mmCIF file of C-alpha atoms in Angstrom:
data_model
loop_
_atom_site.group_PDB
_atom_site.id
_atom_site.type_symbol
_atom_site.label_atom_id
_atom_site.label_comp_id
_atom_site.label_asym_id
_atom_site.label_seq_id
_atom_site.Cartn_x
_atom_site.Cartn_y
_atom_site.Cartn_z
ATOM 1 C CA MET H 1 0.014 0.018 0.013
ATOM 2 C CA SER H 2 1.315 3.363 -1.100
ATOM 3 C CA ASP H 3 1.635 6.250 1.399
ATOM 4 C CA ILE H 4 -0.759 9.328 1.202
ATOM 5 C CA ASN H 5 2.043 11.981 0.127
ATOM 6 C CA THR H 6 3.131 9.811 -2.886
ATOM 7 C CA GLU H 7 -0.670 9.349 -3.951
ATOM 8 C CA VAL H 8 -1.318 12.970 -3.589
ATOM 9 C CA HIS H 9 1.594 13.735 -5.777
ATOM 10 C CA ASN H 10 0.781 11.112 -8.341
ATOM 11 C CA ALA H 11 -2.786 12.194 -8.577
ATOM 12 C CA PHE H 12 -1.781 15.801 -8.684
ATOM 13 C CA GLU H 13 0.592 15.286 -11.662
ATOM 14 C CA VAL H 14 -2.219 13.530 -13.711
ATOM 15 C CA ILE H 15 -4.745 16.170 -12.760
ATOM 16 C CA LYS H 16 -2.725 19.112 -13.715
ATOM 17 C CA ASN H 17 -2.126 17.633 -17.034
ATOM 18 C CA GLY H 18 -6.008 17.298 -17.583
ATOM 19 C CA GLY H 19 -6.283 13.634 -16.653
ATOM 20 C CA ILE H 20 -9.050 11.867 -14.635
ATOM 21 C CA ILE H 21 -8.589 9.761 -11.480
ATOM 22 C CA LEU H 22 -10.325 7.090 -9.626
ATOM 23 C CA TYR H 23 -10.028 7.943 -5.756
ATOM 24 C CA PRO H 24 -11.510 7.246 -2.373
ATOM 25 C CA THR H 25 -13.598 10.065 -0.872
ATOM 26 C CA ASP H 26 -15.345 10.416 2.516
ATOM 27 C CA THR H 27 -18.147 8.413 1.102
ATOM 28 C CA VAL H 28 -18.040 6.139 -1.945
ATOM 29 C CA TRP H 29 -15.131 5.860 -4.612
ATOM 30 C CA GLY H 30 -15.253 8.687 -6.969
ATOM 31 C CA ILE H 31 -13.908 9.574 -10.570
ATOM 32 C CA GLY H 32 -12.548 13.072 -10.328
ATOM 33 C CA CYS H 33 -10.673 15.926 -12.152
ATOM 34 C CA ASP H 34 -9.840 19.582 -11.919
ATOM 35 C CA ALA H 35 -13.259 21.254 -11.616
ATOM 36 C CA THR H 36 -12.069 24.203 -13.711
ATOM 37 C CA ASN H 37 -10.960 21.811 -16.630
ATOM 38 C CA GLU H 38 -13.806 21.631 -19.130
ATOM 39 C CA GLU H 39 -12.034 18.960 -21.293
ATOM 40 C CA ALA H 40 -11.293 16.681 -18.264
ATOM 41 C CA ILE H 41 -14.881 16.979 -17.045
ATOM 42 C CA ALA H 42 -16.153 15.944 -20.685
ATOM 43 C CA LYS H 43 -13.857 12.917 -20.327
ATOM 44 C CA ILE H 44 -15.802 11.857 -17.152
ATOM 45 C CA PHE H 45 -19.057 12.230 -18.826
ATOM 46 C CA LYS H 46 -17.817 10.213 -21.676
ATOM 47 C CA LEU H 47 -16.480 7.354 -19.356
ATOM 48 C CA LYS H 48 -19.644 7.434 -17.394
ATOM 49 C CA GLN H 49 -21.856 7.389 -20.429
ATOM 50 C CA ARG H 50 -23.807 10.119 -18.827
ATOM 51 C CA ASP H 51 -25.765 12.775 -20.241
ATOM 52 C CA ASP H 52 -23.977 15.981 -19.819
ATOM 53 C CA SER H 53 -27.220 17.760 -18.662
ATOM 54 C CA LYS H 54 -26.862 15.779 -15.485
ATOM 55 C CA SER H 55 -24.438 17.691 -13.165
ATOM 56 C CA MET H 56 -21.694 16.269 -10.959
ATOM 57 C CA ILE H 57 -20.602 17.510 -7.517
ATOM 58 C CA VAL H 58 -17.518 19.201 -6.460
ATOM 59 C CA LEU H 59 -15.494 18.606 -3.390
ATOM 60 C CA MET H 60 -13.791 21.570 -1.555
ATOM 61 C CA ASN H 61 -11.393 21.750 1.385
ATOM 62 C CA GLY H 62 -12.621 24.884 3.181
ATOM 63 C CA ASP H 63 -14.217 28.126 3.332
ATOM 64 C CA ARG H 64 -11.593 30.034 1.016
ATOM 65 C CA MET H 65 -12.367 27.591 -1.790
ATOM 66 C CA MET H 66 -16.147 27.794 -1.155
ATOM 67 C CA TYR H 67 -16.006 31.677 -1.419
ATOM 68 C CA ASN H 68 -13.867 31.451 -4.538
ATOM 69 C CA VAL H 69 -16.756 29.426 -6.169
ATOM 70 C CA PHE H 70 -19.601 31.136 -4.554
ATOM 71 C CA LYS H 71 -19.825 34.989 -4.073
ATOM 72 C CA GLU H 72 -22.551 34.387 -1.546
ATOM 73 C CA VAL H 73 -23.002 31.324 0.788
ATOM 74 C CA PRO H 74 -26.101 31.264 2.832
ATOM 75 C CA GLU H 75 -25.672 31.395 6.590
ATOM 76 C CA THR H 76 -27.921 28.297 6.590
ATOM 77 C CA ALA H 77 -25.419 26.395 4.578
ATOM 78 C CA TRP H 78 -22.771 26.952 7.361
ATOM 79 C CA GLN H 79 -25.185 25.888 9.908
ATOM 80 C CA ILE H 80 -26.075 22.579 8.039
ATOM 81 C CA LEU H 81 -22.462 21.883 7.576
ATOM 82 C CA ASP H 82 -21.657 22.511 11.378
ATOM 83 C CA LEU H 83 -24.536 20.197 12.521
ATOM 84 C CA SER H 84 -24.210 17.431 10.021
ATOM 85 C CA GLU H 85 -22.974 14.051 11.403
ATOM 86 C CA LYS H 86 -22.392 12.546 8.040
ATOM 87 C CA PRO H 87 -21.024 13.940 4.811
ATOM 88 C CA THR H 88 -23.333 16.439 3.285
ATOM 89 C CA THR H 89 -23.577 17.812 -0.138
ATOM 90 C CA LEU H 90 -25.194 21.137 -0.555
ATOM 91 C CA ILE H 91 -26.661 22.386 -3.989
ATOM 92 C CA LEU H 92 -25.982 26.195 -4.035
ATOM 93 C CA ASP H 93 -26.889 29.055 -6.469
ATOM 94 C CA ASN H 94 -24.689 30.848 -8.983
ATOM 95 C CA PRO H 95 -21.104 29.144 -8.956
ATOM 96 C CA ARG H 96 -18.328 30.846 -10.730
ATOM 97 C CA ASN H 97 -14.629 30.116 -11.274
ATOM 98 C CA VAL H 98 -15.456 26.464 -12.435
ATOM 99 C CA ALA H 99 -15.888 25.025 -15.902
ATOM 100 C CA PRO H 100 -19.319 25.664 -17.295
ATOM 101 C CA ASN H 101 -19.965 22.045 -18.059
ATOM 102 C CA ILE H 102 -20.137 21.252 -14.460
ATOM 103 C CA ILE H 103 -22.761 23.745 -13.537
ATOM 104 C CA ALA H 104 -26.421 22.509 -13.681
ATOM 105 C CA GLU H 105 -28.928 23.903 -16.121
ATOM 106 C CA ASP H 106 -30.526 25.866 -13.289
ATOM 107 C CA LYS H 107 -27.239 27.572 -12.422
ATOM 108 C CA THR H 108 -26.473 25.538 -9.351
ATOM 109 C CA LEU H 109 -23.532 23.384 -8.239
ATOM 110 C CA GLY H 110 -23.352 20.564 -5.770
ATOM 111 C CA VAL H 111 -20.573 20.951 -3.287
ATOM 112 C CA ARG H 112 -19.167 19.115 -0.330
ATOM 113 C CA LEU H 113 -16.506 20.107 2.088
ATOM 114 C CA VAL H 114 -14.322 17.178 2.999
ATOM 115 C CA LYS H 115 -11.865 16.405 5.721
ATOM 116 C CA GLU H 116 -10.852 12.915 4.329
ATOM 117 C CA PRO H 117 -7.004 13.336 4.372
ATOM 118 C CA PHE H 118 -6.184 12.234 0.714
ATOM 119 C CA CYS H 119 -8.844 14.605 -0.891
ATOM 120 C CA PHE H 120 -7.966 17.489 1.519
ATOM 121 C CA LYS H 121 -4.257 17.154 0.660
ATOM 122 C CA LEU H 122 -4.804 16.815 -3.003
ATOM 123 C CA MET H 123 -6.915 20.001 -3.212
ATOM 124 C CA GLU H 124 -4.290 21.781 -1.059
ATOM 125 C CA ARG H 125 -1.868 21.075 -3.820
ATOM 126 C CA MET H 126 -4.442 21.664 -6.751
ATOM 127 C CA LYS H 127 -5.802 25.005 -5.186
ATOM 128 C CA ARG H 128 -8.735 24.096 -6.997
ATOM 129 C CA PRO H 129 -12.112 22.102 -6.260
ATOM 130 C CA LEU H 130 -12.124 18.526 -7.308
ATOM 131 C CA VAL H 131 -14.891 16.969 -9.272
ATOM 132 C CA SER H 132 -16.461 13.915 -7.591
ATOM 133 C CA THR H 133 -19.018 11.593 -9.312
ATOM 134 C CA SER H 134 -19.583 7.995 -8.266
ATOM 135 C CA ALA H 135 -17.422 5.242 -9.884
ATOM 136 C CA ASN H 136 -19.930 3.694 -12.091
ATOM 137 C CA ILE H 137 -21.527 3.938 -15.431
ATOM 138 C CA SER H 138 -24.499 6.164 -15.494
ATOM 139 C CA GLY H 139 -27.686 4.060 -14.167
ATOM 140 C CA MET H 140 -25.623 1.216 -12.893
ATOM 141 C CA PHE H 141 -25.348 0.582 -8.976
ATOM 142 C CA THR H 142 -22.935 2.652 -6.943
ATOM 143 C CA PRO H 143 -19.874 0.473 -5.908
ATOM 144 C CA LYS H 144 -19.618 0.086 -2.073
ATOM 145 C CA SER H 145 -15.932 -0.778 -2.367
ATOM 146 C CA PHE H 146 -12.980 -0.708 -4.822
ATOM 147 C CA LYS H 147 -13.355 -4.466 -5.976
ATOM 148 C CA GLU H 148 -16.932 -3.655 -6.961
ATOM 149 C CA ILE H 149 -15.906 -0.943 -9.525
ATOM 150 C CA SER H 150 -16.234 -2.274 -13.108
ATOM 151 C CA PRO H 151 -13.082 -2.764 -15.138
ATOM 152 C CA GLU H 152 -14.461 -0.322 -17.776
ATOM 153 C CA ILE H 153 -14.165 2.339 -15.158
ATOM 154 C CA VAL H 154 -10.895 1.306 -13.593
ATOM 155 C CA ASN H 155 -9.388 1.027 -17.154
ATOM 156 C CA GLY H 156 -10.847 4.293 -18.281
ATOM 157 C CA VAL H 157 -9.148 6.637 -15.997
ATOM 158 C CA ASP H 158 -5.816 8.063 -16.186
ATOM 159 C CA TYR H 159 -4.777 7.129 -12.655
ATOM 160 C CA VAL H 160 -6.164 4.770 -9.833
ATOM 161 C CA VAL H 161 -5.233 6.085 -6.275
ATOM 162 C CA ASN H 162 -3.641 3.275 -4.248
ATOM 163 C CA LEU H 163 -5.328 3.903 -0.966
ATOM 164 C CA HIS H 164 -8.175 2.394 0.982
ATOM 165 C CA HIS H 165 -8.813 -0.501 -1.538
ATOM 166 C CA ASP H 166 -10.313 -2.467 1.205
ATOM 167 C CA LYS H 167 -12.711 0.118 2.631
ATOM 168 C CA ILE H 168 -16.414 -0.557 2.457
ATOM 169 C CA CYS H 169 -18.729 2.357 2.091
ATOM 170 C CA ASP H 170 -22.408 1.897 1.641
ATOM 171 C CA LYS H 171 -23.492 5.583 2.277
ATOM 172 C CA PRO H 172 -23.397 8.170 -0.246
ATOM 173 C CA SER H 173 -23.783 11.791 1.144
ATOM 174 C CA THR H 174 -27.018 13.569 2.209
ATOM 175 C CA ILE H 175 -28.052 16.154 -0.463
ATOM 176 C CA ILE H 176 -29.503 19.347 0.473
ATOM 177 C CA LYS H 177 -30.523 22.025 -2.102
ATOM 178 C CA LEU H 178 -30.230 25.565 -0.628
ATOM 179 C CA THR H 179 -31.435 28.681 -2.418
ATOM 180 C CA LEU H 180 -30.126 32.173 -1.956
ATOM 181 C CA ASP H 181 -33.550 33.079 -0.592
ATOM 182 C CA ASN H 182 -32.973 30.328 2.000
ATOM 183 C CA GLN H 183 -35.305 27.757 0.682
ATOM 184 C CA VAL H 184 -34.149 24.268 1.845
ATOM 185 C CA LYS H 185 -35.042 21.047 0.081
ATOM 186 C CA ILE H 186 -33.772 17.572 1.068
ATOM 187 C CA ILE H 187 -32.981 15.703 -2.116
ATOM 188 C CA ARG H 188 -31.263 12.590 -0.574
ATOM 189 C CA LYS H 189 -31.162 11.586 3.128
#
């Protein structure tokens, strides 16, 4: 098993050259790339055979990154994040400084602040948000562990992170949509 700093370095090298990676998150395994790289995002849509009108979420590692992408973050967002006991994805209005093909048609973007060490350190190196979408072909089941990921996905990415291959995770994040006028809608518990 590789060490985290080596994996962060390897993943960063691939991402900065427009590649896509398969990596462990605070929830399920994800396929990711630089959230500002439109071509890399297009590669993920193609690999997942996913309609590009369906958006993907973006991981961030703190308030600074959050305010770089959203000029306004509703106070409710911070309250929800403070109170959440499990990973929570927030869908917020009017993102900026990210690739246009990651923004949903209704001008929203799903984001999750992560503390998971690999993701956190990788974003520290990237200084940018990281795309995260489940490691499956669109419409297929979400793998709960690395060994459940289809060969098509494993072979379709530019780099597979060599950490947590034995971790089982059966819970994707909670998803909450929050509008600037403070309407809250739970999309996935």
